Amino acid sequence: MLVALNETEKIVNLLELASPDLANLAGQFLRCPACKSQVRLKNGRVKIPHFAHVSLATCQHYSENESLQHLTLKKRLYHWFKQTESVQIEQFLPALQQTPDLLVNETIAIEIQCSALSIQRLKERTETYRVHGYTVLWLMGKDLWLGQHLTTLKRQLLYFSQNAGFYDWELDLAREKLRLKYLCHEDLTGRLHYLKREFPFDEGNLLQVLRTPFAPTSATLTPQLSQDIPNFIARQLYYQSPKWLKIQEKYYQNGQNVMTIKDFPIKLYPIGLNILTHQFEGVIKPDFCQITADIDVYYHHFLAYPQHDRVYPPGFYAQVVKD
Ligand SMILES: [Zn+2]
C-alpha cells in the first residue's frame, strides 16, 4: 500500500513525498486508512517505498505483498492521470468496503490486476462498483495478458464496444506501454485473433486514451489460419475433448455429424458465440461480467452477414444488416 493515516488523521501519500520527508515518517505512528491498525514504512532496496501492516492479521481492504510490478504500475498511472485529472490513490471507499488502486474524477475505479483472482471475487467487486455508480476498468499486468487462448478468467475481464468489439487493456511495464487488444475473435481451434494498439506511458491524456475503444475505426481483421479444421476436429474427437464431444452430441441429436462438414464458411467468430451449434439451439447469451451491452444482437447481425472473409467491428454489422 502507498497511503497511510498520520497522527493528525491526514492521508500520507508516498507518491507525493520527497526523500527527506520519507525520513521524517520513520518516527511517526501511522495507521491503515481502512482498518485503522498500525502500519510501518518499508523502504528497502527491492520495492519502491510502501507501507505494510505491523500485525500479521490480514486486512481485507489493503493488499499486502504487492509485487514490484503492481506498486510501480500504480505509481506510473497515478502520475500519468494526474497530468489532466483528479486522481486518488488507494482511496478506501467505506460504502463499498473496497479500495480501488486509483480513483479518477471520483467515479472511475482503476484496478491494476497483476495476478489471478477468483471469478466469484471478480464478479462481486465489479458488481459492487456498478451498484454504487462507479465505472471500473481492469488493466492487466503481465500474467493476465491475452495469449493464444482465452481462459475463463480472462474472458470475464473482456470489455465490449461497437467500435472495438471485444477488447482488453494490458500494462507493459518493461516497455512502458499501455496496450489495447481489440476486435478479439476466436477461430474453431479456440485460438485468439485480435488487433493491437500501444500507447507509451505519459504520452497524451490517459483518460482520452482509455476512451479509444469508443472512437470510430475502419479496422478489420483477416483470418490467418494455420490449422486444417476438419483434421483438427477429428483429432479433438479422437482424444475425447469434452467440448467437442458436446458439440458432436448436438449434431447427432439433429441427425448430423460434425465430422462430415467439409467447408466452414466462418473462419473467425466473436468470442462467446456458439458458432457450430447455434443452428440447433439458438444463440446462447454468454456470461461476461464486465459487459452490460446486448451481445446477442451483435451475434445475430454477425451471423446474418453473408461474407466472412474478414471480420469487422460490431457497429459495421449493425449498420449493414437489416433486422
Ligand atoms: Zn488495514
PDB file of C-alpha atoms and ligand atoms in Angstrom:
ATOM      1  CA  MET A   1       0.000   0.000   0.000  1.00  0.00           C
ATOM      2  CA  LEU A   2       1.127   3.523  -0.762  1.00  0.00           C
ATOM      3  CA  VAL A   3      -1.038   5.555   1.614  1.00  0.00           C
ATOM      4  CA  ALA A   4      -1.450   5.727   5.402  1.00  0.00           C
ATOM      5  CA  LEU A   5      -3.074   7.944   8.037  1.00  0.00           C
ATOM      6  CA  ASN A   6      -0.694  10.051  10.091  1.00  0.00           C
ATOM      7  CA  GLU A   7      -1.116  11.189  13.705  1.00  0.00           C
ATOM      8  CA  THR A   8      -3.318  14.103  12.628  1.00  0.00           C
ATOM      9  CA  GLU A   9      -5.609  11.793  10.618  1.00  0.00           C
ATOM     10  CA  LYS A  10      -4.261  13.128   7.323  1.00  0.00           C
ATOM     11  CA  ILE A  11      -3.537  10.823   4.389  1.00  0.00           C
ATOM     12  CA  VAL A  12       0.158  10.429   3.673  1.00  0.00           C
ATOM     13  CA  ASN A  13       0.648   9.576   0.005  1.00  0.00           C
ATOM     14  CA  LEU A  14       4.104   8.138  -0.629  1.00  0.00           C
ATOM     15  CA  LEU A  15       3.923   9.154  -4.289  1.00  0.00           C
ATOM     16  CA  GLU A  16       3.800  12.799  -3.280  1.00  0.00           C
ATOM     17  CA  LEU A  17       6.685  12.731  -0.813  1.00  0.00           C
ATOM     18  CA  ALA A  18      10.253  13.794  -1.485  1.00  0.00           C
ATOM     19  CA  SER A  19      13.042  11.662   0.017  1.00  0.00           C
ATOM     20  CA  PRO A  20      13.712  13.962   3.051  1.00  0.00           C
ATOM     21  CA  ASP A  21      10.022  13.626   4.017  1.00  0.00           C
ATOM     22  CA  LEU A  22      10.391   9.856   3.961  1.00  0.00           C
ATOM     23  CA  ALA A  23      12.953  10.032   6.762  1.00  0.00           C
ATOM     24  CA  ASN A  24      10.529  12.083   8.857  1.00  0.00           C
ATOM     25  CA  LEU A  25       7.906   9.371   8.588  1.00  0.00           C
ATOM     26  CA  ALA A  26      10.064   6.877  10.436  1.00  0.00           C
ATOM     27  CA  GLY A  27       9.246   8.202  13.911  1.00  0.00           C
ATOM     28  CA  GLN A  28       5.531   8.679  13.301  1.00  0.00           C
ATOM     29  CA  PHE A  29       2.624   6.499  14.352  1.00  0.00           C
ATOM     30  CA  LEU A  30       0.939   5.565  11.081  1.00  0.00           C
ATOM     31  CA  ARG A  31      -2.254   3.657  10.515  1.00  0.00           C
ATOM     32  CA  CYS A  32      -4.161   1.899   7.747  1.00  0.00           C
ATOM     33  CA  PRO A  33      -6.912   4.196   6.361  1.00  0.00           C
ATOM     34  CA  ALA A  34      -9.396   1.322   6.335  1.00  0.00           C
ATOM     35  CA  CYS A  35      -8.838  -0.986   9.317  1.00  0.00           C
ATOM     36  CA  LYS A  36      -7.009   1.692  11.356  1.00  0.00           C
ATOM     37  CA  SER A  37      -4.389  -0.723  12.635  1.00  0.00           C
ATOM     38  CA  GLN A  38      -0.749   0.282  12.700  1.00  0.00           C
ATOM     39  CA  VAL A  39       1.329   0.234   9.531  1.00  0.00           C
ATOM     40  CA  ARG A  40       5.039   0.675   9.048  1.00  0.00           C
ATOM     41  CA  LEU A  41       7.060   2.243   6.259  1.00  0.00           C
ATOM     42  CA  LYS A  42       9.119  -0.257   4.284  1.00  0.00           C
ATOM     43  CA  ASN A  43      11.906   1.361   2.411  1.00  0.00           C
ATOM     44  CA  GLY A  44      14.005  -1.494   1.173  1.00  0.00           C
ATOM     45  CA  ARG A  45      16.149  -1.990  -1.858  1.00  0.00           C
ATOM     46  CA  VAL A  46      13.886  -4.176  -3.923  1.00  0.00           C
ATOM     47  CA  LYS A  47      10.493  -2.490  -3.922  1.00  0.00           C
ATOM     48  CA  ILE A  48       9.603   1.166  -4.012  1.00  0.00           C
ATOM     49  CA  PRO A  49       8.792   2.633  -0.540  1.00  0.00           C
ATOM     50  CA  HIS A  50       5.455   1.314   0.707  1.00  0.00           C
ATOM     51  CA  PHE A  51       3.505   0.713   3.911  1.00  0.00           C
ATOM     52  CA  ALA A  52       2.749  -2.644   5.475  1.00  0.00           C
ATOM     53  CA  HIS A  53       0.523  -3.619   8.399  1.00  0.00           C
ATOM     54  CA  VAL A  54       2.543  -4.300  11.565  1.00  0.00           C
ATOM     55  CA  SER A  55       0.251  -7.047  12.747  1.00  0.00           C
ATOM     56  CA  LEU A  56       0.124 -10.134  10.598  1.00  0.00           C
ATOM     57  CA  ALA A  57      -3.656 -10.238  10.850  1.00  0.00           C
ATOM     58  CA  THR A  58      -4.808  -9.710   7.291  1.00  0.00           C
ATOM     59  CA  CYS A  59      -6.548  -6.510   6.401  1.00  0.00           C
ATOM     60  CA  GLN A  60      -9.277  -7.076   3.822  1.00  0.00           C
ATOM     61  CA  HIS A  61      -9.049  -3.633   2.309  1.00  0.00           C
ATOM     62  CA  TYR A  62      -5.400  -3.209   1.530  1.00  0.00           C
ATOM     63  CA  SER A  63      -3.382  -5.960  -0.019  1.00  0.00           C
ATOM     64  CA  GLU A  64      -0.032  -6.834   1.461  1.00  0.00           C
ATOM     65  CA  ASN A  65       2.823  -8.198  -0.583  1.00  0.00           C
ATOM     66  CA  GLU A  66       2.012  -6.304  -3.707  1.00  0.00           C
ATOM     67  CA  SER A  67       4.578  -7.074  -6.331  1.00  0.00           C
ATOM     68  CA  LEU A  68       7.082  -4.535  -7.541  1.00  0.00           C
ATOM     69  CA  GLN A  69       5.220  -4.591 -10.862  1.00  0.00           C
ATOM     70  CA  HIS A  70       1.944  -3.702  -9.152  1.00  0.00           C
ATOM     71  CA  LEU A  71       3.397  -0.907  -6.998  1.00  0.00           C
ATOM     72  CA  THR A  72       5.329   0.593  -9.880  1.00  0.00           C
ATOM     73  CA  LEU A  73       2.392   0.483 -12.298  1.00  0.00           C
ATOM     74  CA  LYS A  74       0.211   2.169  -9.700  1.00  0.00           C
ATOM     75  CA  LYS A  75       2.812   4.891  -9.365  1.00  0.00           C
ATOM     76  CA  ARG A  76       3.217   5.361 -13.131  1.00  0.00           C
ATOM     77  CA  LEU A  77      -0.512   5.549 -13.817  1.00  0.00           C
ATOM     78  CA  TYR A  78      -1.080   7.851 -10.855  1.00  0.00           C
ATOM     79  CA  HIS A  79       1.369  10.391 -12.295  1.00  0.00           C
ATOM     80  CA  TRP A  80       0.033   9.933 -15.832  1.00  0.00           C
ATOM     81  CA  PHE A  81      -3.586  10.547 -14.755  1.00  0.00           C
ATOM     82  CA  LYS A  82      -2.534  13.455 -12.573  1.00  0.00           C
ATOM     83  CA  GLN A  83      -1.401  15.442 -15.612  1.00  0.00           C
ATOM     84  CA  THR A  84      -5.037  16.003 -16.560  1.00  0.00           C
ATOM     85  CA  GLU A  85      -7.424  14.527 -13.967  1.00  0.00           C
ATOM     86  CA  SER A  86      -8.188  14.480 -10.297  1.00  0.00           C
ATOM     87  CA  VAL A  87      -6.857  11.154  -9.036  1.00  0.00           C
ATOM     88  CA  GLN A  88      -6.748   9.441  -5.647  1.00  0.00           C
ATOM     89  CA  ILE A  89      -4.506   6.524  -4.925  1.00  0.00           C
ATOM     90  CA  GLU A  90      -5.848   3.624  -2.843  1.00  0.00           C
ATOM     91  CA  GLN A  91      -8.778   5.568  -1.513  1.00  0.00           C
ATOM     92  CA  PHE A  92     -10.790   3.348   0.821  1.00  0.00           C
ATOM     93  CA  LEU A  93     -14.488   3.607  -0.053  1.00  0.00           C
ATOM     94  CA  PRO A  94     -16.396   2.730   3.144  1.00  0.00           C
ATOM     95  CA  ALA A  95     -19.799   2.283   1.471  1.00  0.00           C
ATOM     96  CA  LEU A  96     -18.292  -0.348  -0.839  1.00  0.00           C
ATOM     97  CA  GLN A  97     -15.671  -1.690   1.550  1.00  0.00           C
ATOM     98  CA  GLN A  98     -13.321  -1.589  -1.446  1.00  0.00           C
ATOM     99  CA  THR A  99     -10.086   0.203  -2.221  1.00  0.00           C
ATOM    100  CA  PRO A 100      -9.523   0.824  -5.929  1.00  0.00           C
ATOM    101  CA  ASP A 101      -5.883   1.177  -6.934  1.00  0.00           C
ATOM    102  CA  LEU A 102      -6.772   4.559  -8.417  1.00  0.00           C
ATOM    103  CA  LEU A 103      -9.940   6.587  -8.321  1.00  0.00           C
ATOM    104  CA  VAL A 104     -10.201   9.048 -11.201  1.00  0.00           C
ATOM    105  CA  ASN A 105     -12.552  12.048 -11.090  1.00  0.00           C
ATOM    106  CA  GLU A 106     -14.376  10.445  -8.145  1.00  0.00           C
ATOM    107  CA  THR A 107     -16.209   7.977 -10.406  1.00  0.00           C
ATOM    108  CA  ILE A 108     -13.788   5.807 -12.352  1.00  0.00           C
ATOM    109  CA  ALA A 109     -12.165   2.998 -10.402  1.00  0.00           C
ATOM    110  CA  ILE A 110      -8.937   1.732 -11.940  1.00  0.00           C
ATOM    111  CA  GLU A 111      -7.850  -1.733 -10.889  1.00  0.00           C
ATOM    112  CA  ILE A 112      -4.387  -2.875 -11.888  1.00  0.00           C
ATOM    113  CA  GLN A 113      -4.664  -6.632 -11.841  1.00  0.00           C
ATOM    114  CA  CYS A 114      -1.299  -8.341 -11.776  1.00  0.00           C
ATOM    115  CA  SER A 115      -2.291 -11.786 -10.515  1.00  0.00           C
ATOM    116  CA  ALA A 116      -5.175 -14.196 -10.847  1.00  0.00           C
ATOM    117  CA  LEU A 117      -8.219 -13.833  -8.643  1.00  0.00           C
ATOM    118  CA  SER A 118     -11.319 -15.994  -8.325  1.00  0.00           C
ATOM    119  CA  ILE A 119     -14.100 -15.288 -10.784  1.00  0.00           C
ATOM    120  CA  GLN A 120     -16.551 -15.024  -7.905  1.00  0.00           C
ATOM    121  CA  ARG A 121     -14.423 -12.313  -6.280  1.00  0.00           C
ATOM    122  CA  LEU A 122     -14.022 -10.506  -9.615  1.00  0.00           C
ATOM    123  CA  LYS A 123     -17.784 -10.553 -10.167  1.00  0.00           C
ATOM    124  CA  GLU A 124     -18.507  -9.338  -6.636  1.00  0.00           C
ATOM    125  CA  ARG A 125     -16.040  -6.480  -6.874  1.00  0.00           C
ATOM    126  CA  THR A 126     -17.261  -5.466 -10.330  1.00  0.00           C
ATOM    127  CA  GLU A 127     -20.907  -5.567  -9.251  1.00  0.00           C
ATOM    128  CA  THR A 128     -20.231  -3.566  -6.072  1.00  0.00           C
ATOM    129  CA  TYR A 129     -18.642  -0.779  -8.109  1.00  0.00           C
ATOM    130  CA  ARG A 130     -21.539  -0.847 -10.541  1.00  0.00           C
ATOM    131  CA  VAL A 131     -24.359  -0.641  -7.990  1.00  0.00           C
ATOM    132  CA  HIS A 132     -22.638   2.300  -6.324  1.00  0.00           C
ATOM    133  CA  GLY A 133     -22.401   4.177  -9.610  1.00  0.00           C
ATOM    134  CA  TYR A 134     -18.694   3.676 -10.325  1.00  0.00           C
ATOM    135  CA  THR A 135     -17.215   2.604 -13.633  1.00  0.00           C
ATOM    136  CA  VAL A 136     -14.482   0.040 -13.113  1.00  0.00           C
ATOM    137  CA  LEU A 137     -11.634  -0.533 -15.529  1.00  0.00           C
ATOM    138  CA  TRP A 138      -9.411  -3.539 -15.007  1.00  0.00           C
ATOM    139  CA  LEU A 139      -5.962  -3.143 -16.536  1.00  0.00           C
ATOM    140  CA  MET A 140      -3.918  -6.327 -16.818  1.00  0.00           C
ATOM    141  CA  GLY A 141      -0.412  -6.933 -15.565  1.00  0.00           C
ATOM    142  CA  LYS A 142       1.832  -9.361 -17.401  1.00  0.00           C
ATOM    143  CA  ASP A 143       0.401 -12.613 -16.021  1.00  0.00           C
ATOM    144  CA  LEU A 144      -3.041 -11.746 -17.297  1.00  0.00           C
ATOM    145  CA  TRP A 145      -2.230 -10.589 -20.821  1.00  0.00           C
ATOM    146  CA  LEU A 146      -4.204 -12.268 -23.558  1.00  0.00           C
ATOM    147  CA  GLY A 147      -2.224 -15.109 -25.041  1.00  0.00           C
ATOM    148  CA  GLN A 148      -3.161 -17.602 -27.735  1.00  0.00           C
ATOM    149  CA  HIS A 149      -6.226 -18.866 -25.920  1.00  0.00           C
ATOM    150  CA  LEU A 150      -8.804 -17.285 -23.682  1.00  0.00           C
ATOM    151  CA  THR A 151      -9.061 -18.553 -20.095  1.00  0.00           C
ATOM    152  CA  THR A 152     -12.282 -18.401 -18.071  1.00  0.00           C
ATOM    153  CA  LEU A 153     -10.835 -15.548 -16.004  1.00  0.00           C
ATOM    154  CA  LYS A 154      -9.591 -13.507 -18.943  1.00  0.00           C
ATOM    155  CA  ARG A 155     -12.965 -13.855 -20.618  1.00  0.00           C
ATOM    156  CA  GLN A 156     -14.506 -12.186 -17.571  1.00  0.00           C
ATOM    157  CA  LEU A 157     -12.071  -9.304 -17.952  1.00  0.00           C
ATOM    158  CA  LEU A 158     -13.036  -8.525 -21.545  1.00  0.00           C
ATOM    159  CA  TYR A 159     -14.853  -5.338 -22.422  1.00  0.00           C
ATOM    160  CA  PHE A 160     -17.009  -4.614 -25.449  1.00  0.00           C
ATOM    161  CA  SER A 161     -17.832  -1.647 -27.657  1.00  0.00           C
ATOM    162  CA  GLN A 162     -19.497  -1.180 -31.044  1.00  0.00           C
ATOM    163  CA  ASN A 163     -16.240   0.178 -32.476  1.00  0.00           C
ATOM    164  CA  ALA A 164     -13.665  -2.136 -30.903  1.00  0.00           C
ATOM    165  CA  GLY A 165     -15.684  -5.330 -30.408  1.00  0.00           C
ATOM    166  CA  PHE A 166     -14.277  -7.404 -27.564  1.00  0.00           C
ATOM    167  CA  TYR A 167     -11.180  -5.785 -26.078  1.00  0.00           C
ATOM    168  CA  ASP A 168      -8.887  -5.730 -23.079  1.00  0.00           C
ATOM    169  CA  TRP A 169      -6.270  -3.372 -21.624  1.00  0.00           C
ATOM    170  CA  GLU A 170      -2.758  -4.507 -20.795  1.00  0.00           C
ATOM    171  CA  LEU A 171       0.084  -2.789 -18.979  1.00  0.00           C
ATOM    172  CA  ASP A 172       3.593  -3.473 -20.201  1.00  0.00           C
ATOM    173  CA  LEU A 173       5.915  -2.101 -17.543  1.00  0.00           C
ATOM    174  CA  ALA A 174       9.138  -3.273 -19.179  1.00  0.00           C
ATOM    175  CA  ARG A 175       8.300  -1.457 -22.410  1.00  0.00           C
ATOM    176  CA  GLU A 176       6.439   1.358 -20.639  1.00  0.00           C
ATOM    177  CA  LYS A 177       3.321   0.951 -22.720  1.00  0.00           C
ATOM    178  CA  LEU A 178      -0.400   0.652 -22.271  1.00  0.00           C
ATOM    179  CA  ARG A 179      -1.801  -1.773 -24.828  1.00  0.00           C
ATOM    180  CA  LEU A 180      -5.273  -2.188 -26.244  1.00  0.00           C
ATOM    181  CA  LYS A 181      -6.087  -5.570 -27.775  1.00  0.00           C
ATOM    182  CA  TYR A 182      -9.306  -5.247 -29.725  1.00  0.00           C
ATOM    183  CA  LEU A 183     -11.565  -6.866 -32.269  1.00  0.00           C
ATOM    184  CA  CYS A 184     -10.880 -10.125 -30.399  1.00  0.00           C
ATOM    185  CA  HIS A 185     -12.206 -13.185 -32.206  1.00  0.00           C
ATOM    186  CA  GLU A 186     -11.676 -16.921 -31.941  1.00  0.00           C
ATOM    187  CA  ASP A 187     -11.191 -19.488 -34.656  1.00  0.00           C
ATOM    188  CA  LEU A 188     -12.622 -23.001 -34.487  1.00  0.00           C
ATOM    189  CA  THR A 189      -9.495 -24.336 -32.796  1.00  0.00           C
ATOM    190  CA  GLY A 190     -10.077 -21.855 -29.948  1.00  0.00           C
ATOM    191  CA  ARG A 191      -7.166 -19.680 -30.948  1.00  0.00           C
ATOM    192  CA  LEU A 192      -7.471 -15.943 -30.362  1.00  0.00           C
ATOM    193  CA  HIS A 193      -7.088 -13.337 -33.098  1.00  0.00           C
ATOM    194  CA  TYR A 194      -7.041  -9.597 -32.436  1.00  0.00           C
ATOM    195  CA  LEU A 195      -5.585  -6.253 -33.384  1.00  0.00           C
ATOM    196  CA  LYS A 196      -3.480  -4.174 -31.031  1.00  0.00           C
ATOM    197  CA  ARG A 197      -2.574  -0.578 -30.376  1.00  0.00           C
ATOM    198  CA  GLU A 198       0.058   0.665 -27.974  1.00  0.00           C
ATOM    199  CA  PHE A 199       0.253   3.925 -26.059  1.00  0.00           C
ATOM    200  CA  PRO A 200       3.586   4.958 -24.478  1.00  0.00           C
ATOM    201  CA  PHE A 201       3.318   5.882 -20.787  1.00  0.00           C
ATOM    202  CA  ASP A 202       2.885   9.606 -20.095  1.00  0.00           C
ATOM    203  CA  GLU A 203       2.063  10.482 -23.711  1.00  0.00           C
ATOM    204  CA  GLY A 204      -1.249  12.233 -24.177  1.00  0.00           C
ATOM    205  CA  ASN A 205      -4.277  12.348 -21.950  1.00  0.00           C
ATOM    206  CA  LEU A 206      -4.731   8.946 -20.306  1.00  0.00           C
ATOM    207  CA  LEU A 207      -8.481   9.276 -19.906  1.00  0.00           C
ATOM    208  CA  GLN A 208      -8.760  10.029 -23.632  1.00  0.00           C
ATOM    209  CA  VAL A 209      -6.548   7.058 -24.409  1.00  0.00           C
ATOM    210  CA  LEU A 210      -8.870   4.842 -22.363  1.00  0.00           C
ATOM    211  CA  ARG A 211     -11.778   6.061 -24.495  1.00  0.00           C
ATOM    212  CA  THR A 212     -10.111   4.776 -27.693  1.00  0.00           C
ATOM    213  CA  PRO A 213     -12.473   1.764 -27.959  1.00  0.00           C
ATOM    214  CA  PHE A 214     -15.391   4.146 -28.403  1.00  0.00           C
ATOM    215  CA  ALA A 215     -13.881   6.077 -31.299  1.00  0.00           C
ATOM    216  CA  PRO A 216     -14.963   5.144 -34.829  1.00  0.00           C
ATOM    217  CA  THR A 217     -12.457   2.988 -36.688  1.00  0.00           C
ATOM    218  CA  SER A 218     -12.236   1.336 -40.053  1.00  0.00           C
ATOM    219  CA  ALA A 219     -10.237  -1.563 -38.617  1.00  0.00           C
ATOM    220  CA  THR A 220     -10.854  -5.042 -39.945  1.00  0.00           C
ATOM    221  CA  LEU A 221      -9.247  -8.355 -39.205  1.00  0.00           C
ATOM    222  CA  THR A 222      -8.403 -11.010 -41.764  1.00  0.00           C
ATOM    223  CA  PRO A 223      -8.117 -14.621 -40.603  1.00  0.00           C
ATOM    224  CA  GLN A 224      -4.585 -16.026 -40.534  1.00  0.00           C
ATOM    225  CA  LEU A 225      -5.309 -19.684 -40.040  1.00  0.00           C
ATOM    226  CA  SER A 226      -2.671 -22.337 -39.878  1.00  0.00           C
ATOM    227  CA  GLN A 227      -4.761 -25.357 -38.916  1.00  0.00           C
ATOM    228  CA  ASP A 228      -6.672 -27.734 -41.144  1.00  0.00           C
ATOM    229  CA  ILE A 229     -10.071 -27.508 -39.403  1.00  0.00           C
ATOM    230  CA  PRO A 230     -11.621 -30.899 -40.348  1.00  0.00           C
ATOM    231  CA  ASN A 231      -8.401 -32.580 -39.218  1.00  0.00           C
ATOM    232  CA  PHE A 232      -8.379 -30.595 -36.008  1.00  0.00           C
ATOM    233  CA  ILE A 233     -11.960 -31.642 -35.210  1.00  0.00           C
ATOM    234  CA  ALA A 234     -11.220 -35.296 -35.965  1.00  0.00           C
ATOM    235  CA  ARG A 235      -8.297 -35.179 -33.550  1.00  0.00           C
ATOM    236  CA  GLN A 236     -10.342 -33.483 -30.804  1.00  0.00           C
ATOM    237  CA  LEU A 237     -12.993 -36.188 -31.068  1.00  0.00           C
ATOM    238  CA  TYR A 238     -10.393 -38.948 -31.146  1.00  0.00           C
ATOM    239  CA  TYR A 239      -8.871 -37.612 -27.921  1.00  0.00           C
ATOM    240  CA  GLN A 240     -12.366 -37.109 -26.480  1.00  0.00           C
ATOM    241  CA  SER A 241     -12.168 -33.404 -25.789  1.00  0.00           C
ATOM    242  CA  PRO A 242     -15.266 -32.688 -23.629  1.00  0.00           C
ATOM    243  CA  LYS A 243     -16.020 -29.503 -25.562  1.00  0.00           C
ATOM    244  CA  TRP A 244     -16.006 -31.272 -28.923  1.00  0.00           C
ATOM    245  CA  LEU A 245     -17.872 -34.347 -27.662  1.00  0.00           C
ATOM    246  CA  LYS A 246     -20.642 -31.997 -26.569  1.00  0.00           C
ATOM    247  CA  ILE A 247     -20.733 -30.350 -29.984  1.00  0.00           C
ATOM    248  CA  GLN A 248     -20.819 -33.736 -31.726  1.00  0.00           C
ATOM    249  CA  GLU A 249     -23.664 -34.839 -29.443  1.00  0.00           C
ATOM    250  CA  LYS A 250     -25.717 -31.830 -30.587  1.00  0.00           C
ATOM    251  CA  TYR A 251     -25.043 -32.830 -34.198  1.00  0.00           C
ATOM    252  CA  TYR A 252     -26.074 -36.450 -33.584  1.00  0.00           C
ATOM    253  CA  GLN A 253     -29.275 -35.312 -31.874  1.00  0.00           C
ATOM    254  CA  ASN A 254     -30.096 -33.498 -35.087  1.00  0.00           C
ATOM    255  CA  GLY A 255     -29.213 -36.402 -37.350  1.00  0.00           C
ATOM    256  CA  GLN A 256     -25.890 -34.882 -38.427  1.00  0.00           C
ATOM    257  CA  ASN A 257     -22.194 -35.413 -37.917  1.00  0.00           C
ATOM    258  CA  VAL A 258     -19.755 -32.573 -37.324  1.00  0.00           C
ATOM    259  CA  MET A 259     -17.018 -34.674 -38.978  1.00  0.00           C
ATOM    260  CA  THR A 260     -18.773 -34.631 -42.333  1.00  0.00           C
ATOM    261  CA  ILE A 261     -18.787 -30.841 -42.636  1.00  0.00           C
ATOM    262  CA  LYS A 262     -16.288 -30.116 -45.357  1.00  0.00           C
ATOM    263  CA  ASP A 263     -16.479 -26.379 -45.517  1.00  0.00           C
ATOM    264  CA  PHE A 264     -16.553 -23.948 -42.615  1.00  0.00           C
ATOM    265  CA  PRO A 265     -17.508 -20.612 -44.137  1.00  0.00           C
ATOM    266  CA  ILE A 266     -16.945 -18.672 -40.901  1.00  0.00           C
ATOM    267  CA  LYS A 267     -13.250 -18.727 -40.053  1.00  0.00           C
ATOM    268  CA  LEU A 268     -13.289 -16.206 -37.227  1.00  0.00           C
ATOM    269  CA  TYR A 269     -16.199 -15.574 -34.936  1.00  0.00           C
ATOM    270  CA  PRO A 270     -16.998 -13.321 -31.977  1.00  0.00           C
ATOM    271  CA  ILE A 271     -15.938 -14.530 -28.530  1.00  0.00           C
ATOM    272  CA  GLY A 272     -18.693 -16.498 -26.816  1.00  0.00           C
ATOM    273  CA  LEU A 273     -20.815 -17.220 -29.912  1.00  0.00           C
ATOM    274  CA  ASN A 274     -21.794 -20.919 -30.130  1.00  0.00           C
ATOM    275  CA  ILE A 275     -20.792 -20.896 -33.759  1.00  0.00           C
ATOM    276  CA  LEU A 276     -21.152 -24.626 -34.519  1.00  0.00           C
ATOM    277  CA  THR A 277     -24.368 -25.289 -32.622  1.00  0.00           C
ATOM    278  CA  HIS A 278     -26.422 -22.095 -32.853  1.00  0.00           C
ATOM    279  CA  GLN A 279     -28.483 -23.577 -35.695  1.00  0.00           C
ATOM    280  CA  PHE A 280     -29.773 -26.276 -33.307  1.00  0.00           C
ATOM    281  CA  GLU A 281     -30.019 -24.470 -30.006  1.00  0.00           C
ATOM    282  CA  GLY A 282     -30.223 -20.794 -30.950  1.00  0.00           C
ATOM    283  CA  VAL A 283     -27.711 -18.150 -29.962  1.00  0.00           C
ATOM    284  CA  ILE A 284     -26.920 -18.624 -26.278  1.00  0.00           C
ATOM    285  CA  LYS A 285     -26.341 -15.443 -24.338  1.00  0.00           C
ATOM    286  CA  PRO A 286     -22.939 -15.835 -22.720  1.00  0.00           C
ATOM    287  CA  ASP A 287     -21.697 -14.576 -19.399  1.00  0.00           C
ATOM    288  CA  PHE A 288     -19.238 -11.648 -19.402  1.00  0.00           C
ATOM    289  CA  CYS A 289     -19.099  -9.775 -16.122  1.00  0.00           C
ATOM    290  CA  GLN A 290     -17.597  -6.522 -17.458  1.00  0.00           C
ATOM    291  CA  ILE A 291     -20.097  -6.248 -20.313  1.00  0.00           C
ATOM    292  CA  THR A 292     -23.610  -4.898 -19.989  1.00  0.00           C
ATOM    293  CA  ALA A 293     -24.287  -4.396 -23.725  1.00  0.00           C
ATOM    294  CA  ASP A 294     -26.660  -6.711 -25.599  1.00  0.00           C
ATOM    295  CA  ILE A 295     -24.091  -9.036 -27.101  1.00  0.00           C
ATOM    296  CA  ASP A 296     -26.621 -11.388 -28.687  1.00  0.00           C
ATOM    297  CA  VAL A 297     -27.828  -8.620 -31.001  1.00  0.00           C
ATOM    298  CA  TYR A 298     -24.257  -8.442 -32.305  1.00  0.00           C
ATOM    299  CA  TYR A 299     -24.134 -12.234 -32.746  1.00  0.00           C
ATOM    300  CA  HIS A 300     -27.360 -12.179 -34.763  1.00  0.00           C
ATOM    301  CA  HIS A 301     -26.079  -9.393 -37.006  1.00  0.00           C
ATOM    302  CA  PHE A 302     -22.761 -11.160 -37.455  1.00  0.00           C
ATOM    303  CA  LEU A 303     -24.436 -14.435 -38.454  1.00  0.00           C
ATOM    304  CA  ALA A 304     -26.780 -12.649 -40.843  1.00  0.00           C
ATOM    305  CA  TYR A 305     -23.933 -11.007 -42.772  1.00  0.00           C
ATOM    306  CA  PRO A 306     -23.225 -13.061 -45.883  1.00  0.00           C
ATOM    307  CA  GLN A 307     -19.448 -12.649 -46.167  1.00  0.00           C
ATOM    308  CA  HIS A 308     -16.874 -13.796 -43.689  1.00  0.00           C
ATOM    309  CA  ASP A 309     -13.551 -13.448 -45.462  1.00  0.00           C
ATOM    310  CA  ARG A 310     -12.735 -10.765 -42.908  1.00  0.00           C
ATOM    311  CA  VAL A 311     -14.332  -9.524 -39.718  1.00  0.00           C
ATOM    312  CA  TYR A 312     -15.439  -6.004 -38.783  1.00  0.00           C
ATOM    313  CA  PRO A 313     -16.346  -4.105 -35.623  1.00  0.00           C
ATOM    314  CA  PRO A 314     -19.863  -4.870 -34.291  1.00  0.00           C
ATOM    315  CA  GLY A 315     -21.096  -1.416 -35.371  1.00  0.00           C
ATOM    316  CA  PHE A 316     -20.424  -2.353 -39.002  1.00  0.00           C
ATOM    317  CA  TYR A 317     -22.747  -5.373 -38.867  1.00  0.00           C
ATOM    318  CA  ALA A 318     -25.406  -3.361 -37.044  1.00  0.00           C
ATOM    319  CA  GLN A 319     -25.353  -0.849 -39.906  1.00  0.00           C
ATOM    320  CA  VAL A 320     -25.382  -3.161 -42.888  1.00  0.00           C
ATOM    321  CA  VAL A 321     -27.660  -5.932 -41.629  1.00  0.00           C
ATOM    322  CA  LYS A 322     -31.376  -5.065 -41.643  1.00  0.00           C
ATOM    323  CA  ASP A 323     -33.235  -6.519 -38.666  1.00  0.00           C
TER     324      ASP A 323
HETATM  325 ZN    ZN B   1      -5.773  -2.287   7.056  1.00  0.00          ZN
END
